[in-house]
Every structure is written in structure tokens, then in C-alpha cells.
mmCIF file with all atom_site columns, C-alpha atoms in Angstrom:
data_model
loop_
_atom_site.group_PDB
_atom_site.id
_atom_site.type_symbol
_atom_site.label_atom_id
_atom_site.label_alt_id
_atom_site.label_comp_id
_atom_site.label_asym_id
_atom_site.label_entity_id
_atom_site.label_seq_id
_atom_site.pdbx_PDB_ins_code
_atom_site.Cartn_x
_atom_site.Cartn_y
_atom_site.Cartn_z
_atom_site.occupancy
_atom_site.B_iso_or_equiv
_atom_site.pdbx_formal_charge
_atom_site.auth_seq_id
_atom_site.auth_comp_id
_atom_site.auth_asym_id
_atom_site.auth_atom_id
_atom_site.pdbx_PDB_model_num
ATOM 1   C CA . UNK A 1 1   ? 126.254 137.002 154.595 1.00 0.00 ? 1   UNK A CA 1
ATOM 2   C CA . UNK A 1 2   ? 127.507 139.276 157.549 1.00 0.00 ? 2   UNK A CA 1
ATOM 3   C CA . UNK A 1 3   ? 131.266 139.749 157.223 1.00 0.00 ? 3   UNK A CA 1
ATOM 4   C CA . UNK A 1 4   ? 133.066 140.366 161.192 1.00 0.00 ? 4   UNK A CA 1
ATOM 5   C CA . UNK A 1 5   ? 136.316 141.568 161.966 1.00 0.00 ? 5   UNK A CA 1
ATOM 6   C CA . UNK A 1 6   ? 138.198 140.125 165.016 1.00 0.00 ? 6   UNK A CA 1
ATOM 7   C CA . UNK A 1 7   ? 141.296 141.909 166.437 1.00 0.00 ? 7   UNK A CA 1
ATOM 8   C CA . UNK A 1 8   ? 143.386 139.793 168.857 1.00 0.00 ? 8   UNK A CA 1
ATOM 9   C CA . UNK A 1 9   ? 146.488 141.074 170.843 1.00 0.00 ? 9   UNK A CA 1
ATOM 10  C CA . UNK A 1 10  ? 149.430 139.285 170.152 1.00 0.00 ? 10  UNK A CA 1
ATOM 11  C CA . UNK A 1 11  ? 152.296 139.059 167.830 1.00 0.00 ? 11  UNK A CA 1
ATOM 12  C CA . UNK A 1 12  ? 154.627 141.688 167.084 1.00 0.00 ? 12  UNK A CA 1
ATOM 13  C CA . UNK A 1 13  ? 155.816 144.323 164.026 1.00 0.00 ? 13  UNK A CA 1
ATOM 14  C CA . UNK A 1 14  ? 159.160 142.225 163.286 1.00 0.00 ? 14  UNK A CA 1
ATOM 15  C CA . UNK A 1 15  ? 159.792 140.830 160.042 1.00 0.00 ? 15  UNK A CA 1
ATOM 16  C CA . UNK A 1 16  ? 161.654 137.758 161.439 1.00 0.00 ? 16  UNK A CA 1
ATOM 17  C CA . UNK A 1 17  ? 158.558 136.540 162.827 1.00 0.00 ? 17  UNK A CA 1
ATOM 18  C CA . UNK A 1 18  ? 156.724 137.304 160.377 1.00 0.00 ? 18  UNK A CA 1
ATOM 19  C CA . UNK A 1 19  ? 155.997 133.650 159.349 1.00 0.00 ? 19  UNK A CA 1
ATOM 20  C CA . UNK A 1 20  ? 154.788 132.752 163.141 1.00 0.00 ? 20  UNK A CA 1
ATOM 21  C CA . UNK A 1 21  ? 152.450 135.597 163.156 1.00 0.00 ? 21  UNK A CA 1
ATOM 22  C CA . UNK A 1 22  ? 150.630 134.525 159.829 1.00 0.00 ? 22  UNK A CA 1
ATOM 23  C CA . UNK A 1 23  ? 150.885 131.058 161.670 1.00 0.00 ? 23  UNK A CA 1
ATOM 24  C CA . UNK A 1 24  ? 148.894 132.632 164.835 1.00 0.00 ? 24  UNK A CA 1
ATOM 25  C CA . UNK A 1 25  ? 146.475 134.415 162.463 1.00 0.00 ? 25  UNK A CA 1
ATOM 26  C CA . UNK A 1 26  ? 145.516 131.222 160.885 1.00 0.00 ? 26  UNK A CA 1
ATOM 27  C CA . UNK A 1 27  ? 144.737 129.452 164.086 1.00 0.00 ? 27  UNK A CA 1
ATOM 28  C CA . UNK A 1 28  ? 142.863 132.286 165.623 1.00 0.00 ? 28  UNK A CA 1
ATOM 29  C CA . UNK A 1 29  ? 140.790 132.096 162.002 1.00 0.00 ? 29  UNK A CA 1
ATOM 30  C CA . UNK A 1 30  ? 140.147 128.425 162.352 1.00 0.00 ? 30  UNK A CA 1
ATOM 31  C CA . UNK A 1 31  ? 139.112 128.569 165.901 1.00 0.00 ? 31  UNK A CA 1
ATOM 32  C CA . UNK A 1 32  ? 136.670 131.154 165.590 1.00 0.00 ? 32  UNK A CA 1
ATOM 33  C CA . UNK A 1 33  ? 135.742 129.434 162.357 1.00 0.00 ? 33  UNK A CA 1
ATOM 34  C CA . UNK A 1 34  ? 135.050 126.539 164.707 1.00 0.00 ? 34  UNK A CA 1
ATOM 35  C CA . UNK A 1 35  ? 133.421 128.059 167.386 1.00 0.00 ? 35  UNK A CA 1
ATOM 36  C CA . UNK A 1 36  ? 130.939 130.135 165.476 1.00 0.00 ? 36  UNK A CA 1
ATOM 37  C CA . UNK A 1 37  ? 130.337 127.537 163.035 1.00 0.00 ? 37  UNK A CA 1
ATOM 38  C CA . UNK A 1 38  ? 128.544 129.652 161.009 1.00 0.00 ? 38  UNK A CA 1
ATOM 39  C CA . UNK A 1 39  ? 127.477 129.695 156.839 1.00 0.00 ? 39  UNK A CA 1
ATOM 40  C CA . UNK A 1 40  ? 126.249 133.224 157.532 1.00 0.00 ? 40  UNK A CA 1
ATOM 41  C CA . UNK A 1 41  ? 129.580 134.319 159.060 1.00 0.00 ? 41  UNK A CA 1
ATOM 42  C CA . UNK A 1 42  ? 132.356 135.365 156.961 1.00 0.00 ? 42  UNK A CA 1
ATOM 43  C CA . UNK A 1 43  ? 135.444 136.275 159.430 1.00 0.00 ? 43  UNK A CA 1
ATOM 44  C CA . UNK A 1 44  ? 138.443 138.391 158.827 1.00 0.00 ? 44  UNK A CA 1
ATOM 45  C CA . UNK A 1 45  ? 141.519 138.215 161.799 1.00 0.00 ? 45  UNK A CA 1
ATOM 46  C CA . UNK A 1 46  ? 144.193 140.619 162.615 1.00 0.00 ? 46  UNK A CA 1
ATOM 47  C CA . UNK A 1 47  ? 146.905 140.105 165.181 1.00 0.00 ? 47  UNK A CA 1
ATOM 48  C CA . UNK A 1 48  ? 146.961 143.217 166.996 1.00 0.00 ? 48  UNK A CA 1
ATOM 49  C CA . UNK A 1 49  ? 150.625 143.045 168.363 1.00 0.00 ? 49  UNK A CA 1
ATOM 50  C CA . UNK A 1 50  ? 150.084 144.732 171.772 1.00 0.00 ? 50  UNK A CA 1
ATOM 51  C CA . UNK A 1 51  ? 147.015 145.425 173.591 1.00 0.00 ? 51  UNK A CA 1
ATOM 52  C CA . UNK A 1 52  ? 147.608 149.149 173.059 1.00 0.00 ? 52  UNK A CA 1
ATOM 53  C CA . UNK A 1 53  ? 147.764 148.706 169.601 1.00 0.00 ? 53  UNK A CA 1
ATOM 54  C CA . UNK A 1 54  ? 145.101 146.294 169.182 1.00 0.00 ? 54  UNK A CA 1
ATOM 55  C CA . UNK A 1 55  ? 142.670 148.584 171.129 1.00 0.00 ? 55  UNK A CA 1
ATOM 56  C CA . UNK A 1 56  ? 143.519 151.576 168.752 1.00 0.00 ? 56  UNK A CA 1
ATOM 57  C CA . UNK A 1 57  ? 142.970 149.741 165.470 1.00 0.00 ? 57  UNK A CA 1
ATOM 58  C CA . UNK A 1 58  ? 139.800 148.090 167.052 1.00 0.00 ? 58  UNK A CA 1
ATOM 59  C CA . UNK A 1 59  ? 138.381 151.880 167.885 1.00 0.00 ? 59  UNK A CA 1
ATOM 60  C CA . UNK A 1 60  ? 139.768 152.962 164.510 1.00 0.00 ? 60  UNK A CA 1
ATOM 61  C CA . UNK A 1 61  ? 137.433 150.190 162.272 1.00 0.00 ? 61  UNK A CA 1
ATOM 62  C CA . UNK A 1 62  ? 134.187 149.990 161.506 1.00 0.00 ? 62  UNK A CA 1
ATOM 63  C CA . UNK A 1 63  ? 130.852 148.756 162.721 1.00 0.00 ? 63  UNK A CA 1
ATOM 64  C CA . UNK A 1 64  ? 131.332 144.541 162.575 1.00 0.00 ? 64  UNK A CA 1
ATOM 65  C CA . UNK A 1 65  ? 134.533 144.129 164.631 1.00 0.00 ? 65  UNK A CA 1
ATOM 66  C CA . UNK A 1 66  ? 135.349 142.818 167.805 1.00 0.00 ? 66  UNK A CA 1
ATOM 67  C CA . UNK A 1 67  ? 138.338 142.615 169.608 1.00 0.00 ? 67  UNK A CA 1
ATOM 68  C CA . UNK A 1 68  ? 139.736 139.965 172.415 1.00 0.00 ? 68  UNK A CA 1
ATOM 69  C CA . UNK A 1 69  ? 142.644 140.793 174.517 1.00 0.00 ? 69  UNK A CA 1
ATOM 70  C CA . UNK A 1 70  ? 144.508 139.546 177.517 1.00 0.00 ? 70  UNK A CA 1
ATOM 71  C CA . UNK A 1 71  ? 142.790 140.567 180.956 1.00 0.00 ? 71  UNK A CA 1
ATOM 72  C CA . UNK A 1 72  ? 145.866 140.178 182.639 1.00 0.00 ? 72  UNK A CA 1
ATOM 73  C CA . UNK A 1 73  ? 143.956 140.244 185.894 1.00 0.00 ? 73  UNK A CA 1
ATOM 74  C CA . UNK A 1 74  ? 140.799 138.458 187.045 1.00 0.00 ? 74  UNK A CA 1
ATOM 75  C CA . UNK A 1 75  ? 139.132 141.696 186.809 1.00 0.00 ? 75  UNK A CA 1
ATOM 76  C CA . UNK A 1 76  ? 138.288 142.789 183.395 1.00 0.00 ? 76  UNK A CA 1
ATOM 77  C CA . UNK A 1 77  ? 137.721 146.248 185.127 1.00 0.00 ? 77  UNK A CA 1
ATOM 78  C CA . UNK A 1 78  ? 141.534 146.441 185.412 1.00 0.00 ? 78  UNK A CA 1
ATOM 79  C CA . UNK A 1 79  ? 142.122 146.377 181.803 1.00 0.00 ? 79  UNK A CA 1
ATOM 80  C CA . UNK A 1 80  ? 140.077 149.103 181.058 1.00 0.00 ? 80  UNK A CA 1
ATOM 81  C CA . UNK A 1 81  ? 142.013 151.342 183.610 1.00 0.00 ? 81  UNK A CA 1
ATOM 82  C CA . UNK A 1 82  ? 145.193 150.194 182.241 1.00 0.00 ? 82  UNK A CA 1
ATOM 83  C CA . UNK A 1 83  ? 144.061 151.120 178.984 1.00 0.00 ? 83  UNK A CA 1
ATOM 84  C CA . UNK A 1 84  ? 143.179 154.567 180.482 1.00 0.00 ? 84  UNK A CA 1
ATOM 85  C CA . UNK A 1 85  ? 146.446 155.540 182.036 1.00 0.00 ? 85  UNK A CA 1
ATOM 86  C CA . UNK A 1 86  ? 150.367 156.503 181.139 1.00 0.00 ? 86  UNK A CA 1
ATOM 87  C CA . UNK A 1 87  ? 150.905 159.211 178.738 1.00 0.00 ? 87  UNK A CA 1
ATOM 88  C CA . UNK A 1 88  ? 148.696 158.772 175.852 1.00 0.00 ? 88  UNK A CA 1
ATOM 89  C CA . UNK A 1 89  ? 145.692 157.265 177.627 1.00 0.00 ? 89  UNK A CA 1
ATOM 90  C CA . UNK A 1 90  ? 143.355 155.162 175.132 1.00 0.00 ? 90  UNK A CA 1
ATOM 91  C CA . UNK A 1 91  ? 139.484 155.496 176.704 1.00 0.00 ? 91  UNK A CA 1
ATOM 92  C CA . UNK A 1 92  ? 137.578 152.921 175.165 1.00 0.00 ? 92  UNK A CA 1
ATOM 93  C CA . UNK A 1 93  ? 133.682 154.372 175.210 1.00 0.00 ? 93  UNK A CA 1
ATOM 94  C CA . UNK A 1 94  ? 131.058 152.475 177.171 1.00 0.00 ? 94  UNK A CA 1
ATOM 95  C CA . UNK A 1 95  ? 129.186 151.694 173.583 1.00 0.00 ? 95  UNK A CA 1
ATOM 96  C CA . UNK A 1 96  ? 132.005 149.850 172.676 1.00 0.00 ? 96  UNK A CA 1
ATOM 97  C CA . UNK A 1 97  ? 132.609 147.983 175.751 1.00 0.00 ? 97  UNK A CA 1
ATOM 98  C CA . UNK A 1 98  ? 130.479 145.032 174.576 1.00 0.00 ? 98  UNK A CA 1
ATOM 99  C CA . UNK A 1 99  ? 132.651 144.475 171.904 1.00 0.00 ? 99  UNK A CA 1
ATOM 100 C CA . UNK A 1 100 ? 135.632 143.706 173.387 1.00 0.00 ? 100 UNK A CA 1
ATOM 101 C CA . UNK A 1 101 ? 136.295 140.348 174.920 1.00 0.00 ? 101 UNK A CA 1
ATOM 102 C CA . UNK A 1 102 ? 138.923 138.870 177.293 1.00 0.00 ? 102 UNK A CA 1
ATOM 103 C CA . UNK A 1 103 ? 140.893 135.423 177.459 1.00 0.00 ? 103 UNK A CA 1
ATOM 104 C CA . UNK A 1 104 ? 141.253 135.428 181.095 1.00 0.00 ? 104 UNK A CA 1
ATOM 105 C CA . UNK A 1 105 ? 144.080 135.946 182.097 1.00 0.00 ? 105 UNK A CA 1
ATOM 106 C CA . UNK A 1 106 ? 145.677 135.264 178.816 1.00 0.00 ? 106 UNK A CA 1
ATOM 107 C CA . UNK A 1 107 ? 145.154 132.768 176.005 1.00 0.00 ? 107 UNK A CA 1
ATOM 108 C CA . UNK A 1 108 ? 146.992 130.342 177.336 1.00 0.00 ? 108 UNK A CA 1
ATOM 109 C CA . UNK A 1 109 ? 144.129 129.909 180.056 1.00 0.00 ? 109 UNK A CA 1
ATOM 110 C CA . UNK A 1 110 ? 142.823 128.157 177.203 1.00 0.00 ? 110 UNK A CA 1
ATOM 111 C CA . UNK A 1 111 ? 145.092 125.608 177.376 1.00 0.00 ? 111 UNK A CA 1
ATOM 112 C CA . UNK A 1 112 ? 145.264 125.208 180.665 1.00 0.00 ? 112 UNK A CA 1
ATOM 113 C CA . UNK A 1 113 ? 141.020 125.054 180.837 1.00 0.00 ? 113 UNK A CA 1
ATOM 114 C CA . UNK A 1 114 ? 141.798 121.904 178.275 1.00 0.00 ? 114 UNK A CA 1
ATOM 115 C CA . UNK A 1 115 ? 144.880 120.175 178.840 1.00 0.00 ? 115 UNK A CA 1
ATOM 116 C CA . UNK A 1 116 ? 143.956 117.631 176.599 1.00 0.00 ? 116 UNK A CA 1
ATOM 117 C CA . UNK A 1 117 ? 144.964 120.124 174.028 1.00 0.00 ? 117 UNK A CA 1
ATOM 118 C CA . UNK A 1 118 ? 148.366 119.354 175.208 1.00 0.00 ? 118 UNK A CA 1
ATOM 119 C CA . UNK A 1 119 ? 149.045 115.780 174.683 1.00 0.00 ? 119 UNK A CA 1
ATOM 120 C CA . UNK A 1 120 ? 147.478 116.146 171.158 1.00 0.00 ? 120 UNK A CA 1
ATOM 121 C CA . UNK A 1 121 ? 150.028 118.532 169.900 1.00 0.00 ? 121 UNK A CA 1
ATOM 122 C CA . UNK A 1 122 ? 152.858 116.643 171.613 1.00 0.00 ? 122 UNK A CA 1
ATOM 123 C CA . UNK A 1 123 ? 151.650 114.212 169.579 1.00 0.00 ? 123 UNK A CA 1
ATOM 124 C CA . UNK A 1 124 ? 151.525 115.830 165.885 1.00 0.00 ? 124 UNK A CA 1
ATOM 125 C CA . UNK A 1 125 ? 155.162 117.445 166.991 1.00 0.00 ? 125 UNK A CA 1
ATOM 126 C CA . UNK A 1 126 ? 156.368 113.943 167.738 1.00 0.00 ? 126 UNK A CA 1
ATOM 127 C CA . UNK A 1 127 ? 157.276 114.847 170.995 1.00 0.00 ? 127 UNK A CA 1
ATOM 128 C CA . UNK A 1 128 ? 157.946 112.177 173.530 1.00 0.00 ? 128 UNK A CA 1
ATOM 129 C CA . UNK A 1 129 ? 156.239 111.702 177.012 1.00 0.00 ? 129 UNK A CA 1
ATOM 130 C CA . UNK A 1 130 ? 158.146 112.288 179.968 1.00 0.00 ? 130 UNK A CA 1
ATOM 131 C CA . UNK A 1 131 ? 157.573 109.007 182.185 1.00 0.00 ? 131 UNK A CA 1
ATOM 132 C CA . UNK A 1 132 ? 156.236 108.907 185.614 1.00 0.00 ? 132 UNK A CA 1
ATOM 133 C CA . UNK A 1 133 ? 155.149 112.210 185.534 1.00 0.00 ? 133 UNK A CA 1
ATOM 134 C CA . UNK A 1 134 ? 151.342 111.616 185.890 1.00 0.00 ? 134 UNK A CA 1
ATOM 135 C CA . UNK A 1 135 ? 148.659 113.442 184.121 1.00 0.00 ? 135 UNK A CA 1
ATOM 136 C CA . UNK A 1 136 ? 149.095 117.090 183.433 1.00 0.00 ? 136 UNK A CA 1
ATOM 137 C CA . UNK A 1 137 ? 145.378 117.888 184.650 1.00 0.00 ? 137 UNK A CA 1
ATOM 138 C CA . UNK A 1 138 ? 146.657 116.013 187.874 1.00 0.00 ? 138 UNK A CA 1
ATOM 139 C CA . UNK A 1 139 ? 149.761 118.803 188.071 1.00 0.00 ? 139 UNK A CA 1
ATOM 140 C CA . UNK A 1 140 ? 149.947 120.705 190.951 1.00 0.00 ? 140 UNK A CA 1
ATOM 141 C CA . UNK A 1 141 ? 149.781 124.440 189.653 1.00 0.00 ? 141 UNK A CA 1
ATOM 142 C CA . UNK A 1 142 ? 145.920 123.344 188.361 1.00 0.00 ? 142 UNK A CA 1
ATOM 143 C CA . UNK A 1 143 ? 144.434 120.939 190.014 1.00 0.00 ? 143 UNK A CA 1
ATOM 144 C CA . UNK A 1 144 ? 141.626 121.932 191.085 1.00 0.00 ? 144 UNK A CA 1
ATOM 145 C CA . UNK A 1 145 ? 142.340 125.536 190.826 1.00 0.00 ? 145 UNK A CA 1
ATOM 146 C CA . UNK A 1 146 ? 140.307 128.387 189.423 1.00 0.00 ? 146 UNK A CA 1
ATOM 147 C CA . UNK A 1 147 ? 142.070 128.656 186.018 1.00 0.00 ? 147 UNK A CA 1
ATOM 148 C CA . UNK A 1 148 ? 141.023 132.170 185.487 1.00 0.00 ? 148 UNK A CA 1
ATOM 149 C CA . UNK A 1 149 ? 142.179 132.705 188.904 1.00 0.00 ? 149 UNK A CA 1
ATOM 150 C CA . UNK A 1 150 ? 145.876 132.163 187.962 1.00 0.00 ? 150 UNK A CA 1
ATOM 151 C CA . UNK A 1 151 ? 148.075 134.530 187.089 1.00 0.00 ? 151 UNK A CA 1
ATOM 152 C CA . UNK A 1 152 ? 150.603 134.050 183.748 1.00 0.00 ? 152 UNK A CA 1
ATOM 153 C CA . UNK A 1 153 ? 149.364 131.252 182.307 1.00 0.00 ? 153 UNK A CA 1
ATOM 154 C CA . UNK A 1 154 ? 151.507 131.427 179.805 1.00 0.00 ? 154 UNK A CA 1
ATOM 155 C CA . UNK A 1 155 ? 153.887 130.829 182.556 1.00 0.00 ? 155 UNK A CA 1
ATOM 156 C CA . UNK A 1 156 ? 152.072 127.613 183.665 1.00 0.00 ? 156 UNK A CA 1
ATOM 157 C CA . UNK A 1 157 ? 151.797 126.301 180.156 1.00 0.00 ? 157 UNK A CA 1
ATOM 158 C CA . UNK A 1 158 ? 155.834 126.715 179.428 1.00 0.00 ? 158 UNK A CA 1
ATOM 159 C CA . UNK A 1 159 ? 156.123 124.608 183.106 1.00 0.00 ? 159 UNK A CA 1
ATOM 160 C CA . UNK A 1 160 ? 153.884 121.967 181.863 1.00 0.00 ? 160 UNK A CA 1
ATOM 161 C CA . UNK A 1 161 ? 155.452 121.425 178.315 1.00 0.00 ? 161 UNK A CA 1
ATOM 162 C CA . UNK A 1 162 ? 158.957 120.849 179.576 1.00 0.00 ? 162 UNK A CA 1
ATOM 163 C CA . UNK A 1 163 ? 157.784 118.885 182.340 1.00 0.00 ? 163 UNK A CA 1
ATOM 164 C CA . UNK A 1 164 ? 155.280 116.476 180.906 1.00 0.00 ? 164 UNK A CA 1
ATOM 165 C CA . UNK A 1 165 ? 157.013 116.585 177.172 1.00 0.00 ? 165 UNK A CA 1
ATOM 166 C CA . UNK A 1 166 ? 160.848 116.413 175.524 1.00 0.00 ? 166 UNK A CA 1
ATOM 167 C CA . UNK A 1 167 ? 163.016 115.767 172.698 1.00 0.00 ? 167 UNK A CA 1
ATOM 168 C CA . UNK A 1 168 ? 165.768 112.774 172.610 1.00 0.00 ? 168 UNK A CA 1
ATOM 169 C CA . UNK A 1 169 ? 169.037 114.003 170.625 1.00 0.00 ? 169 UNK A CA 1
ATOM 170 C CA . UNK A 1 170 ? 171.120 111.086 168.614 1.00 0.00 ? 170 UNK A CA 1
ATOM 171 C CA . UNK A 1 171 ? 173.350 110.614 172.059 1.00 0.00 ? 171 UNK A CA 1
ATOM 172 C CA . UNK A 1 172 ? 169.918 109.952 173.762 1.00 0.00 ? 172 UNK A CA 1
ATOM 173 C CA . UNK A 1 173 ? 170.085 112.917 176.023 1.00 0.00 ? 173 UNK A CA 1
ATOM 174 C CA . UNK A 1 174 ? 166.536 113.890 177.056 1.00 0.00 ? 174 UNK A CA 1
ATOM 175 C CA . UNK A 1 175 ? 165.739 117.891 176.895 1.00 0.00 ? 175 UNK A CA 1
ATOM 176 C CA . UNK A 1 176 ? 162.166 119.542 178.026 1.00 0.00 ? 176 UNK A CA 1
ATOM 177 C CA . UNK A 1 177 ? 160.480 120.883 175.022 1.00 0.00 ? 177 UNK A CA 1
ATOM 178 C CA . UNK A 1 178 ? 160.156 125.133 174.904 1.00 0.00 ? 178 UNK A CA 1
ATOM 179 C CA . UNK A 1 179 ? 156.660 126.506 174.817 1.00 0.00 ? 179 UNK A CA 1
ATOM 180 C CA . UNK A 1 180 ? 157.009 129.723 172.652 1.00 0.00 ? 180 UNK A CA 1
ATOM 181 C CA . UNK A 1 181 ? 153.948 132.183 172.238 1.00 0.00 ? 181 UNK A CA 1
ATOM 182 C CA . UNK A 1 182 ? 154.341 132.278 168.586 1.00 0.00 ? 182 UNK A CA 1
ATOM 183 C CA . UNK A 1 183 ? 156.269 128.855 167.982 1.00 0.00 ? 183 UNK A CA 1
ATOM 184 C CA . UNK A 1 184 ? 154.147 126.852 169.850 1.00 0.00 ? 184 UNK A CA 1
ATOM 185 C CA . UNK A 1 185 ? 150.788 128.353 170.671 1.00 0.00 ? 185 UNK A CA 1
ATOM 186 C CA . UNK A 1 186 ? 149.362 128.896 166.716 1.00 0.00 ? 186 UNK A CA 1
ATOM 187 C CA . UNK A 1 187 ? 149.419 124.653 166.798 1.00 0.00 ? 187 UNK A CA 1
ATOM 188 C CA . UNK A 1 188 ? 148.151 124.451 169.976 1.00 0.00 ? 188 UNK A CA 1
ATOM 189 C CA . UNK A 1 189 ? 144.908 126.517 169.394 1.00 0.00 ? 189 UNK A CA 1
ATOM 190 C CA . UNK A 1 190 ? 144.769 123.805 166.633 1.00 0.00 ? 190 UNK A CA 1
ATOM 191 C CA . UNK A 1 191 ? 143.801 121.242 169.168 1.00 0.00 ? 191 UNK A CA 1
ATOM 192 C CA . UNK A 1 192 ? 141.635 122.828 171.547 1.00 0.00 ? 192 UNK A CA 1
ATOM 193 C CA . UNK A 1 193 ? 138.077 121.409 171.347 1.00 0.00 ? 193 UNK A CA 1
ATOM 194 C CA . UNK A 1 194 ? 136.105 125.077 170.528 1.00 0.00 ? 194 UNK A CA 1
ATOM 195 C CA . UNK A 1 195 ? 132.689 123.467 171.975 1.00 0.00 ? 195 UNK A CA 1
ATOM 196 C CA . UNK A 1 196 ? 133.654 121.827 175.256 1.00 0.00 ? 196 UNK A CA 1
ATOM 197 C CA . UNK A 1 197 ? 135.913 124.442 176.074 1.00 0.00 ? 197 UNK A CA 1
ATOM 198 C CA . UNK A 1 198 ? 132.630 127.206 175.182 1.00 0.00 ? 198 UNK A CA 1
ATOM 199 C CA . UNK A 1 199 ? 130.934 125.098 177.757 1.00 0.00 ? 199 UNK A CA 1
ATOM 200 C CA . UNK A 1 200 ? 133.688 126.457 180.258 1.00 0.00 ? 200 UNK A CA 1
ATOM 201 C CA . UNK A 1 201 ? 134.422 130.350 179.298 1.00 0.00 ? 201 UNK A CA 1
ATOM 202 C CA . UNK A 1 202 ? 131.614 132.365 179.674 1.00 0.00 ? 202 UNK A CA 1
ATOM 203 C CA . UNK A 1 203 ? 133.848 134.939 177.252 1.00 0.00 ? 203 UNK A CA 1
ATOM 204 C CA . UNK A 1 204 ? 133.424 132.441 174.358 1.00 0.00 ? 204 UNK A CA 1
ATOM 205 C CA . UNK A 1 205 ? 129.992 132.093 175.089 1.00 0.00 ? 205 UNK A CA 1
ATOM 206 C CA . UNK A 1 206 ? 129.160 135.929 175.011 1.00 0.00 ? 206 UNK A CA 1
ATOM 207 C CA . UNK A 1 207 ? 130.738 136.613 171.866 1.00 0.00 ? 207 UNK A CA 1
ATOM 208 C CA . UNK A 1 208 ? 129.148 133.470 170.216 1.00 0.00 ? 208 UNK A CA 1
ATOM 209 C CA . UNK A 1 209 ? 125.789 134.894 171.241 1.00 0.00 ? 209 UNK A CA 1
ATOM 210 C CA . UNK A 1 210 ? 126.695 138.185 169.891 1.00 0.00 ? 210 UNK A CA 1
ATOM 211 C CA . UNK A 1 211 ? 127.432 137.561 166.795 1.00 0.00 ? 211 UNK A CA 1
ATOM 212 C CA . UNK A 1 212 ? 124.605 134.834 166.318 1.00 0.00 ? 212 UNK A CA 1
ATOM 213 C CA . UNK A 1 213 ? 122.241 138.034 167.149 1.00 0.00 ? 213 UNK A CA 1
ATOM 214 C CA . UNK A 1 214 ? 123.950 140.229 164.561 1.00 0.00 ? 214 UNK A CA 1
ATOM 215 C CA . UNK A 1 215 ? 123.628 137.335 162.017 1.00 0.00 ? 215 UNK A CA 1
ATOM 216 C CA . UNK A 1 216 ? 119.835 137.396 162.741 1.00 0.00 ? 216 UNK A CA 1
ATOM 217 C CA . UNK A 1 217 ? 119.198 140.981 162.147 1.00 0.00 ? 217 UNK A CA 1
#
């Protein structure tokens, strides 16, 4: 049995949202467990707050660890340059870069690649589907687009969620659903079809292969 530590960018150091951060950690644990689907791997997930905090935690830890961060750019080299800038630069040794993986450009890109997960989430949350809006996959902000080239996927998810789902008050007033990184994302992650997503995501494929090689050693 191999134990791997996965540090994921996200969350904040705030007691008021501690339960939401824990929900995010649990959802990522479930996500990576489904992705790896191996009895030979024990997974420990840590929510690392900002990308810089997550990177420092990654560099402090032992050998069997991986880092998942938002790239915030279609070019992942930009992330390393950003880490190496500012008053307190973080230098990532070349020997460690094969253990770093990117949610290009943000975690929400996974949702945009697989918009049906939003329907499954909305159904479980008992949100209503707004009429005459068509399919999410046909919306102009993602239809025929290279998802990994889209900037700020989180903002796009926010637009899609408020456009396609709503709640109705007792007085009959309809209100668009609000998307939140800590309030909504954990439950949406739970609805991702990881096998299908991996086929459309080079980073997830690379990660799965790296862990498989580790467990064979």
C-alpha cells in the first residue's frame, strides 16, 4: 500500500468557513479516489489555501506528494514565473515539477468540460431549470470553445448557473442560483464523471499514470 499526499489550491484560513473547506477536501478526496480507483493507494488530501501557500506546503512535505493548482493561464510556464516573482519568490526545483499538476485554468474548467454535472448537481439541490434557455452545452460562452483557453472559468460557471437554474420564493418570485467556490463547488465535484473527464484532460491522465508507476515500483 502506497500513501500519497495531494495538496490542492483552494479554501481560506478562516474558522467561519471551516466546514465548507472540509467539504471541499472531502469532495477532492472522493474525486481522486474515483480517478485512481486502486486498492494499492491510500490518499491524503490537504486544502492548501492560496497557490503560494499550497506551493510552500508542497515543498515542505516528503516524497510521496503531489500539488494541484489553478494555472490561471493556458501556458503552465506562467505559473512558475508567477511563483518566482514578488518580494518572497518561491523557486520550484526542476526535479519537483513532475509532481505538480494544473486545473487549467481553474478547477471550474472541469465543470465546463462536463456541463452535465451541473444538471446532476442542480437536481440534487432541488433547483429548478429555467425555461427556454436551451442546453448549457449550447451556450455561447462554451459552445465550440477550447475550454482550457477560456480565462476565469469560475466566472463562466457563475454565469451558467445563474442563467440555467433558479429557485422560487413562496410569493412566486424566481431568483437565479448563485455559484460559490466553497458553497457549491464541493457538491458539483461529486457529480463529475471522472473516467469521462480523464479522457478529455491531459493533466488528469498524466497524474493517473504517475501514480500507477509509483505503485508498481
